[in-house]
Amino acid sequence: MILVTRQGITEEELDHIRERVESLGLRTHVSRGETLTVVGCIGDEERLQHVPLLSIPGVVAAHPVMKPYKLASREFAADPTRIPLGEVEVGGRGVVVVAGPCSVEGGDMLRETAARVRAAGAHGIRGGAFKPRSSPYSFQGMGQPGLELLVDVRDTHGLPVVTEVMDTRQVELVAGYADVLQIGTRNMQNFNLLTEVGRVQRPVLLKRGMSATIKDLLMSAEYIMQQGNSQVILCERGIRTFETATRNTFDLAAIPVLKRETHLPVIADPSHAGGRRDLVAPLAFAAIAAGADGLLVEVHPDPEAAWSDGDQSLDFAEFERLMGQLAPFAEAAGRKVAPL
Ligand code: PEP
Ligand code: MN
């Protein structure tokens, strides 16, 4: 149940509302917006069925939440959630771009990539130190030395680090280096991992499972939030369908659907969605025009030599061109690319 309170509600009235609800065995969560304050009630909604909620002083409306995700639902927060990323925010008016290699392969390539994506206007650096690979014989990532390299370029270029955590046993380690913990598509329903990242106060970039519905994605966000970490960024990265012309099928509609369903920021990964470098720009444009709050883009100094995902990685010139072309799409969506 979501209780909407009157404008100018007093702290005493809010306390009283919370006490009433909590005395019935539910938990409460207060969200204060610019004009509105709402009280979310978490727990068995049945218990509120016969309570005259509108008679509690300060309550002006009561909306039952039938959706299985509550903390993530749009109604639960008075305003869209904004998540700080270095100098900018994901979920604000500015469209944010995080770019970098699929995997951290070494110091030189990472430093070069960081310098070039920063100069082109990127707001964060991505790169996997722990890589979820379909084959156990493929490069599995550099591990901790890769994390150290990422922190190094963050310090040099002021680029916050987005990197994947694959295992509950690595959460503490990765959280010691990363600014944003990425949960990959293969782990979207690793509920133990979701619970663990929910316990650390680090933003989480939650990628949609390749066979997950939008509801599944939101339920996974709920797992993280339920542990007390409400800083979740959702990422549409393509899903598996019968189509074989692209690596995945980019679910463009998921972006406006998610923006309607949740207050959490939504970004798009056009690299994994299309699986081909020539598709990155058109998918990025479409995502921004559809309301995405940002992009996650794979960039490599020499895609041909990349140890993973070279086919979908942009080289520096392609990334610079992409950045130079984003503005009209952001404008079409009533946004702008976040200035550095
Ligand atoms: C990645 O970002 O490099 C990655 C492995 O992504 P996904 O989990 O979406 O496949
Ligand atoms: Mn990749």
Short mmCIF file of C-alpha atoms and ligand atoms in Angstrom, two decimals:
data_model
loop_
_atom_site.label_atom_id
_atom_site.label_comp_id
_atom_site.label_asym_id
_atom_site.label_seq_id
_atom_site.Cartn_x
_atom_site.Cartn_y
_atom_site.Cartn_z
CA MET A 1 0.00 0.00 0.00
CA ILE A 2 1.20 3.48 -0.85
CA LEU A 3 -0.10 6.31 1.31
CA VAL A 4 0.06 9.75 -0.26
CA THR A 5 0.22 12.53 2.31
CA ARG A 6 -1.01 16.11 2.16
CA GLN A 7 1.32 18.87 1.07
CA GLY A 8 3.13 20.34 4.05
CA ILE A 9 2.69 17.23 6.17
CA THR A 10 4.29 17.64 9.62
CA GLU A 11 6.82 15.27 11.16
CA GLU A 12 4.35 14.49 13.96
CA GLU A 13 1.70 13.47 11.46
CA LEU A 14 4.21 11.33 9.56
CA ASP A 15 5.30 9.63 12.77
CA HIS A 16 1.70 8.90 13.61
CA ILE A 17 1.01 7.41 10.16
CA ARG A 18 4.08 5.18 10.50
CA GLU A 19 3.13 4.08 14.00
CA ARG A 20 -0.37 3.13 12.89
CA VAL A 21 0.90 1.06 9.98
CA GLU A 22 3.76 -0.53 11.91
CA SER A 23 1.43 -1.46 14.77
CA LEU A 24 -0.32 -3.73 12.25
CA GLY A 25 2.90 -5.61 11.59
CA LEU A 26 4.00 -3.88 8.36
CA ARG A 27 7.18 -1.91 7.75
CA THR A 28 7.13 1.62 6.36
CA HIS A 29 9.35 3.56 3.99
CA VAL A 30 9.04 7.32 3.62
CA SER A 31 9.92 8.95 0.32
CA ARG A 32 10.13 12.73 0.27
CA GLY A 33 9.79 14.42 -3.08
CA GLU A 34 9.86 18.07 -3.96
CA THR A 35 6.14 18.53 -3.47
CA LEU A 36 4.91 15.20 -2.20
CA THR A 37 5.78 12.78 0.56
CA VAL A 38 4.60 9.19 0.28
CA VAL A 39 4.67 6.40 2.82
CA GLY A 40 5.20 2.92 1.38
CA CYS A 41 3.85 0.06 3.48
CA ILE A 42 5.79 -3.17 3.15
CA GLY A 43 4.33 -6.48 4.20
CA ASP A 44 0.98 -8.20 4.10
CA GLU A 45 -1.38 -5.72 2.47
CA GLU A 46 -4.37 -7.75 3.64
CA ARG A 47 -3.84 -6.39 7.14
CA LEU A 48 -4.69 -2.90 5.94
CA GLN A 49 -7.87 -4.00 4.22
CA HIS A 50 -10.26 -2.90 6.98
CA VAL A 51 -8.30 0.04 8.32
CA PRO A 52 -9.88 3.43 7.49
CA LEU A 53 -6.60 4.76 6.09
CA LEU A 54 -8.01 8.05 4.82
CA SER A 55 -9.09 8.92 8.34
CA ILE A 56 -5.48 8.99 9.55
CA PRO A 57 -4.56 12.71 9.74
CA GLY A 58 -2.44 13.76 6.78
CA VAL A 59 -3.29 10.82 4.48
CA VAL A 60 -4.95 12.05 1.27
CA ALA A 61 -4.88 8.88 -0.83
CA ALA A 62 -4.18 5.19 -0.43
CA HIS A 63 -3.14 3.13 -3.43
CA PRO A 64 -2.99 -0.62 -3.12
CA VAL A 65 0.12 -2.12 -4.71
CA MET A 66 -0.73 -5.31 -6.47
CA LYS A 67 2.62 -5.48 -8.16
CA PRO A 68 4.98 -8.05 -6.74
CA TYR A 69 7.80 -5.51 -6.69
CA LYS A 70 7.19 -2.76 -4.21
CA LEU A 71 10.41 -0.93 -3.41
CA ALA A 72 11.18 -0.77 -7.13
CA SER A 73 7.72 0.33 -8.23
CA ARG A 74 7.18 3.81 -9.62
CA GLU A 75 4.51 4.56 -7.02
CA PHE A 76 6.85 3.82 -4.16
CA ALA A 77 9.02 6.88 -4.65
CA ALA A 78 7.85 10.43 -4.95
CA ASP A 79 10.57 11.28 -7.52
CA PRO A 80 12.78 9.33 -9.94
CA THR A 81 15.88 7.93 -8.24
CA ARG A 82 19.16 9.62 -9.13
CA ILE A 83 22.37 7.75 -8.58
CA PRO A 84 25.64 9.65 -8.30
CA LEU A 85 28.37 8.61 -10.73
CA GLY A 86 31.43 10.77 -10.20
CA GLU A 87 30.54 14.29 -11.26
CA VAL A 88 27.18 13.36 -12.77
CA GLU A 89 24.01 11.49 -11.81
CA VAL A 90 22.31 8.58 -13.52
CA GLY A 91 18.57 9.19 -13.66
CA GLY A 92 18.72 12.98 -13.76
CA ARG A 93 18.19 15.15 -16.83
CA GLY A 94 21.59 14.34 -18.28
CA VAL A 95 22.20 11.23 -20.36
CA VAL A 96 25.27 9.43 -19.01
CA VAL A 97 27.76 7.32 -20.97
CA VAL A 98 30.00 4.61 -19.51
CA ALA A 99 32.54 3.23 -21.95
CA GLY A 100 35.52 0.92 -21.99
CA PRO A 101 36.73 -2.51 -22.94
CA CYS A 102 34.77 -5.69 -22.41
CA SER A 103 37.69 -7.03 -20.34
CA VAL A 104 40.64 -5.36 -18.70
CA GLU A 105 43.52 -6.87 -20.68
CA GLY A 106 46.42 -4.85 -19.28
CA GLY A 107 47.59 -1.46 -18.13
CA ASP A 108 48.50 0.13 -21.45
CA MET A 109 45.25 -0.64 -23.23
CA LEU A 110 43.19 0.45 -20.23
CA ARG A 111 45.04 3.73 -19.74
CA GLU A 112 44.82 4.53 -23.43
CA THR A 113 41.12 3.68 -23.52
CA ALA A 114 40.37 5.73 -20.41
CA ALA A 115 42.15 8.79 -21.79
CA ARG A 116 40.37 8.57 -25.14
CA VAL A 117 36.85 7.88 -23.87
CA ARG A 118 37.24 10.65 -21.29
CA ALA A 119 38.34 13.10 -23.98
CA ALA A 120 35.34 12.04 -26.07
CA GLY A 121 32.98 12.87 -23.20
CA ALA A 122 32.40 9.59 -21.36
CA HIS A 123 31.35 9.86 -17.72
CA GLY A 124 32.62 6.49 -16.48
CA ILE A 125 34.94 3.64 -17.41
CA ARG A 126 33.76 0.04 -17.77
CA GLY A 127 35.87 -3.10 -17.94
CA GLY A 128 35.57 -6.61 -16.56
CA ALA A 129 38.24 -8.00 -14.25
CA PHE A 130 36.11 -11.08 -13.59
CA LYS A 131 34.56 -12.30 -16.83
CA PRO A 132 31.63 -14.69 -17.17
CA ARG A 133 32.59 -16.66 -20.29
CA SER A 134 30.53 -19.34 -22.02
CA SER A 135 33.65 -21.48 -22.35
CA PRO A 136 35.94 -22.38 -19.46
CA TYR A 137 38.82 -22.23 -21.97
CA SER A 138 38.23 -18.54 -22.76
CA PHE A 139 40.01 -15.68 -20.96
CA GLN A 140 38.41 -15.39 -17.52
CA GLY A 141 39.64 -11.91 -16.67
CA MET A 142 42.69 -10.57 -14.85
CA GLY A 143 41.08 -10.70 -11.42
CA GLN A 144 42.36 -8.43 -8.67
CA PRO A 145 45.24 -6.93 -10.72
CA GLY A 146 42.58 -5.85 -13.23
CA LEU A 147 40.68 -4.10 -10.44
CA GLU A 148 43.85 -2.29 -9.44
CA LEU A 149 44.33 -1.06 -12.99
CA LEU A 150 40.77 0.24 -13.06
CA VAL A 151 41.28 2.22 -9.86
CA ASP A 152 44.46 3.58 -11.33
CA VAL A 153 42.70 5.06 -14.34
CA ARG A 154 39.89 6.35 -12.13
CA ASP A 155 42.44 8.29 -10.14
CA THR A 156 44.20 9.62 -13.24
CA HIS A 157 41.14 10.57 -15.27
CA GLY A 158 38.39 11.02 -12.69
CA LEU A 159 36.34 8.29 -14.33
CA PRO A 160 34.21 6.25 -11.91
CA VAL A 161 34.62 2.50 -12.38
CA VAL A 162 31.86 0.08 -13.40
CA THR A 163 32.98 -3.54 -13.14
CA GLU A 164 31.34 -6.92 -12.78
CA VAL A 165 31.08 -9.03 -9.67
CA MET A 166 30.26 -12.67 -10.39
CA ASP A 167 30.32 -14.37 -7.04
CA THR A 168 29.17 -13.74 -3.48
CA ARG A 169 32.72 -14.46 -2.31
CA GLN A 170 34.05 -11.55 -4.39
CA VAL A 171 31.58 -8.85 -3.37
CA GLU A 172 33.73 -7.38 -0.63
CA LEU A 173 36.83 -7.45 -2.83
CA VAL A 174 35.18 -5.85 -5.88
CA ALA A 175 33.29 -3.31 -3.76
CA GLY A 176 36.68 -2.20 -2.41
CA TYR A 177 37.60 -1.00 -5.93
CA ALA A 178 34.42 -0.39 -7.93
CA ASP A 179 32.19 2.67 -7.90
CA VAL A 180 29.38 0.61 -9.42
CA LEU A 181 29.00 -3.16 -9.10
CA GLN A 182 27.82 -4.73 -12.34
CA ILE A 183 25.66 -7.84 -12.16
CA GLY A 184 25.84 -9.57 -15.53
CA THR A 185 23.02 -11.09 -17.52
CA ARG A 186 23.94 -14.62 -16.42
CA ASN A 187 23.69 -13.66 -12.77
CA MET A 188 20.51 -11.61 -12.84
CA GLN A 189 18.74 -14.33 -10.92
CA ASN A 190 21.63 -15.38 -8.71
CA PHE A 191 19.61 -14.48 -5.66
CA ASN A 192 22.45 -15.02 -3.20
CA LEU A 193 24.59 -12.58 -5.16
CA LEU A 194 21.74 -10.05 -5.34
CA THR A 195 21.28 -10.30 -1.59
CA GLU A 196 25.00 -9.81 -1.01
CA VAL A 197 25.27 -6.69 -3.20
CA GLY A 198 22.15 -5.42 -1.46
CA ARG A 199 24.11 -5.37 1.78
CA VAL A 200 26.89 -3.09 0.56
CA GLN A 201 26.35 0.61 0.04
CA ARG A 202 27.53 0.70 -3.57
CA PRO A 203 25.39 1.41 -6.61
CA VAL A 204 24.55 -1.71 -8.60
CA LEU A 205 24.21 -1.93 -12.38
CA LEU A 206 21.78 -4.80 -12.87
CA LYS A 207 21.76 -6.19 -16.40
CA ARG A 208 18.65 -7.88 -17.67
CA GLY A 209 18.90 -11.65 -17.84
CA MET A 210 18.98 -12.81 -21.45
CA SER A 211 15.82 -14.84 -20.86
CA ALA A 212 14.28 -12.64 -18.22
CA THR A 213 11.01 -10.75 -18.48
CA ILE A 214 10.78 -7.13 -17.41
CA LYS A 215 9.00 -8.31 -14.29
CA ASP A 216 11.84 -10.75 -13.54
CA LEU A 217 14.30 -7.87 -13.84
CA LEU A 218 12.29 -5.74 -11.44
CA MET A 219 11.98 -8.62 -8.98
CA SER A 220 15.76 -8.98 -9.03
CA ALA A 221 16.10 -5.25 -8.31
CA GLU A 222 13.69 -5.82 -5.44
CA TYR A 223 16.04 -8.44 -3.98
CA ILE A 224 18.84 -5.88 -3.85
CA MET A 225 16.65 -3.09 -2.51
CA GLN A 226 15.05 -5.28 0.10
CA GLN A 227 18.48 -5.58 1.74
CA GLY A 228 18.70 -1.83 2.09
CA ASN A 229 20.57 -0.83 -1.06
CA SER A 230 18.24 1.31 -3.15
CA GLN A 231 20.91 2.42 -5.63
CA VAL A 232 20.05 0.14 -8.52
CA ILE A 233 20.53 1.04 -12.20
CA LEU A 234 18.70 -1.25 -14.62
CA CYS A 235 20.24 -2.16 -17.97
CA GLU A 236 18.56 -3.46 -21.11
CA ARG A 237 21.22 -5.47 -22.99
CA GLY A 238 19.15 -7.58 -25.35
CA ILE A 239 17.36 -10.87 -24.87
CA ARG A 240 17.43 -14.25 -26.59
CA THR A 241 14.81 -14.79 -29.22
CA PHE A 242 14.51 -16.89 -32.40
CA GLU A 243 16.34 -14.14 -34.31
CA THR A 244 19.89 -15.01 -35.27
CA ALA A 245 20.89 -11.94 -37.32
CA THR A 246 21.90 -10.13 -34.14
CA ARG A 247 23.68 -11.50 -31.06
CA ASN A 248 20.62 -10.70 -28.96
CA THR A 249 17.33 -8.98 -29.68
CA PHE A 250 17.38 -5.43 -28.36
CA ASP A 251 14.12 -4.93 -26.49
CA LEU A 252 13.65 -1.24 -27.12
CA ALA A 253 10.15 -1.24 -25.62
CA ALA A 254 11.60 -2.36 -22.31
CA ILE A 255 13.01 1.13 -21.82
CA PRO A 256 9.72 3.09 -21.76
CA VAL A 257 7.99 0.21 -19.98
CA LEU A 258 10.62 0.24 -17.23
CA LYS A 259 10.50 4.03 -17.00
CA ARG A 260 6.77 3.74 -16.36
CA GLU A 261 7.02 0.84 -13.92
CA THR A 262 9.93 1.95 -11.77
CA HIS A 263 11.60 5.03 -10.32
CA LEU A 264 15.01 3.44 -10.89
CA PRO A 265 17.27 4.71 -13.70
CA VAL A 266 17.37 2.66 -16.90
CA ILE A 267 20.33 2.48 -19.24
CA ALA A 268 20.99 0.52 -22.44
CA ASP A 269 23.92 -1.58 -23.62
CA PRO A 270 23.86 -1.43 -27.42
CA SER A 271 27.11 -3.42 -27.66
CA HIS A 272 25.85 -6.71 -26.23
CA ALA A 273 22.37 -6.13 -27.64
CA GLY A 274 23.45 -6.11 -31.29
CA GLY A 275 26.78 -7.91 -31.02
CA ARG A 276 28.17 -5.96 -34.00
CA ARG A 277 29.95 -2.64 -34.05
CA ASP A 278 27.84 -1.27 -36.93
CA LEU A 279 24.72 -1.71 -34.79
CA VAL A 280 26.04 0.11 -31.73
CA ALA A 281 25.25 3.63 -32.93
CA PRO A 282 21.71 3.03 -34.24
CA LEU A 283 20.75 1.09 -31.12
CA ALA A 284 22.28 3.77 -28.90
CA PHE A 285 20.33 6.50 -30.72
CA ALA A 286 17.09 4.53 -30.41
CA ALA A 287 17.66 3.86 -26.72
CA ILE A 288 18.21 7.53 -25.92
CA ALA A 289 15.24 8.65 -27.99
CA ALA A 290 13.14 6.07 -26.11
CA GLY A 291 14.10 7.63 -22.78
CA ALA A 292 17.18 5.73 -21.59
CA ASP A 293 19.13 7.49 -18.85
CA GLY A 294 22.43 6.36 -20.25
CA LEU A 295 24.55 3.97 -22.27
CA LEU A 296 27.09 1.26 -21.56
CA VAL A 297 29.38 0.95 -24.58
CA GLU A 298 32.31 -1.35 -25.31
CA VAL A 299 35.38 0.45 -26.68
CA HIS A 300 38.79 -1.07 -27.42
CA PRO A 301 42.02 0.44 -28.82
CA ASP A 302 42.22 -2.38 -31.38
CA PRO A 303 38.94 -4.33 -31.56
CA GLU A 304 40.49 -6.88 -33.89
CA ALA A 305 42.92 -7.88 -31.15
CA ALA A 306 40.42 -7.81 -28.25
CA TRP A 307 40.42 -10.83 -25.94
CA SER A 308 36.63 -10.70 -25.66
CA ASP A 309 33.76 -9.12 -27.59
CA GLY A 310 35.95 -7.54 -30.28
CA ASP A 311 33.21 -7.76 -32.92
CA GLN A 312 30.97 -5.42 -30.98
CA SER A 313 33.66 -3.08 -29.66
CA LEU A 314 34.08 0.39 -31.14
CA ASP A 315 37.53 1.77 -31.82
CA PHE A 316 38.31 5.29 -30.59
CA ALA A 317 37.32 7.07 -33.79
CA GLU A 318 33.97 5.24 -33.87
CA PHE A 319 33.32 6.09 -30.23
CA GLU A 320 34.18 9.75 -30.80
CA ARG A 321 31.78 9.84 -33.73
CA LEU A 322 29.06 8.23 -31.63
CA MET A 323 29.50 10.77 -28.83
CA GLY A 324 29.34 13.59 -31.36
CA GLN A 325 26.02 12.32 -32.68
CA LEU A 326 24.10 11.80 -29.42
CA ALA A 327 22.90 15.35 -28.74
CA PRO A 328 19.86 15.50 -31.06
CA PHE A 329 18.57 12.17 -29.76
CA ALA A 330 18.88 13.35 -26.16
CA GLU A 331 17.11 16.55 -27.15
CA ALA A 332 14.32 14.60 -28.82
CA ALA A 333 13.73 12.94 -25.47
CA GLY A 334 13.76 16.27 -23.64
CA ARG A 335 17.24 15.60 -22.25
CA LYS A 336 20.83 16.50 -22.90
CA VAL A 337 24.05 14.57 -22.74
CA ALA A 338 25.37 15.22 -19.23
CA PRO A 339 28.12 17.85 -19.45
CA LEU A 340 31.47 16.95 -17.94
C1 PEP B 1 29.79 -7.29 -20.24
O1 PEP B 1 29.27 -6.21 -19.92
O2 PEP B 1 30.93 -7.40 -20.76
C2 PEP B 1 28.97 -8.52 -20.08
C3 PEP B 1 29.54 -9.70 -19.89
O3 PEP B 1 27.67 -8.24 -20.23
P1 PEP B 1 26.39 -9.24 -20.18
O4 PEP B 1 26.37 -9.76 -18.76
O5 PEP B 1 25.25 -8.33 -20.49
O6 PEP B 1 26.59 -10.30 -21.22
MN MN B 2 31.42 -7.84 -23.18
#
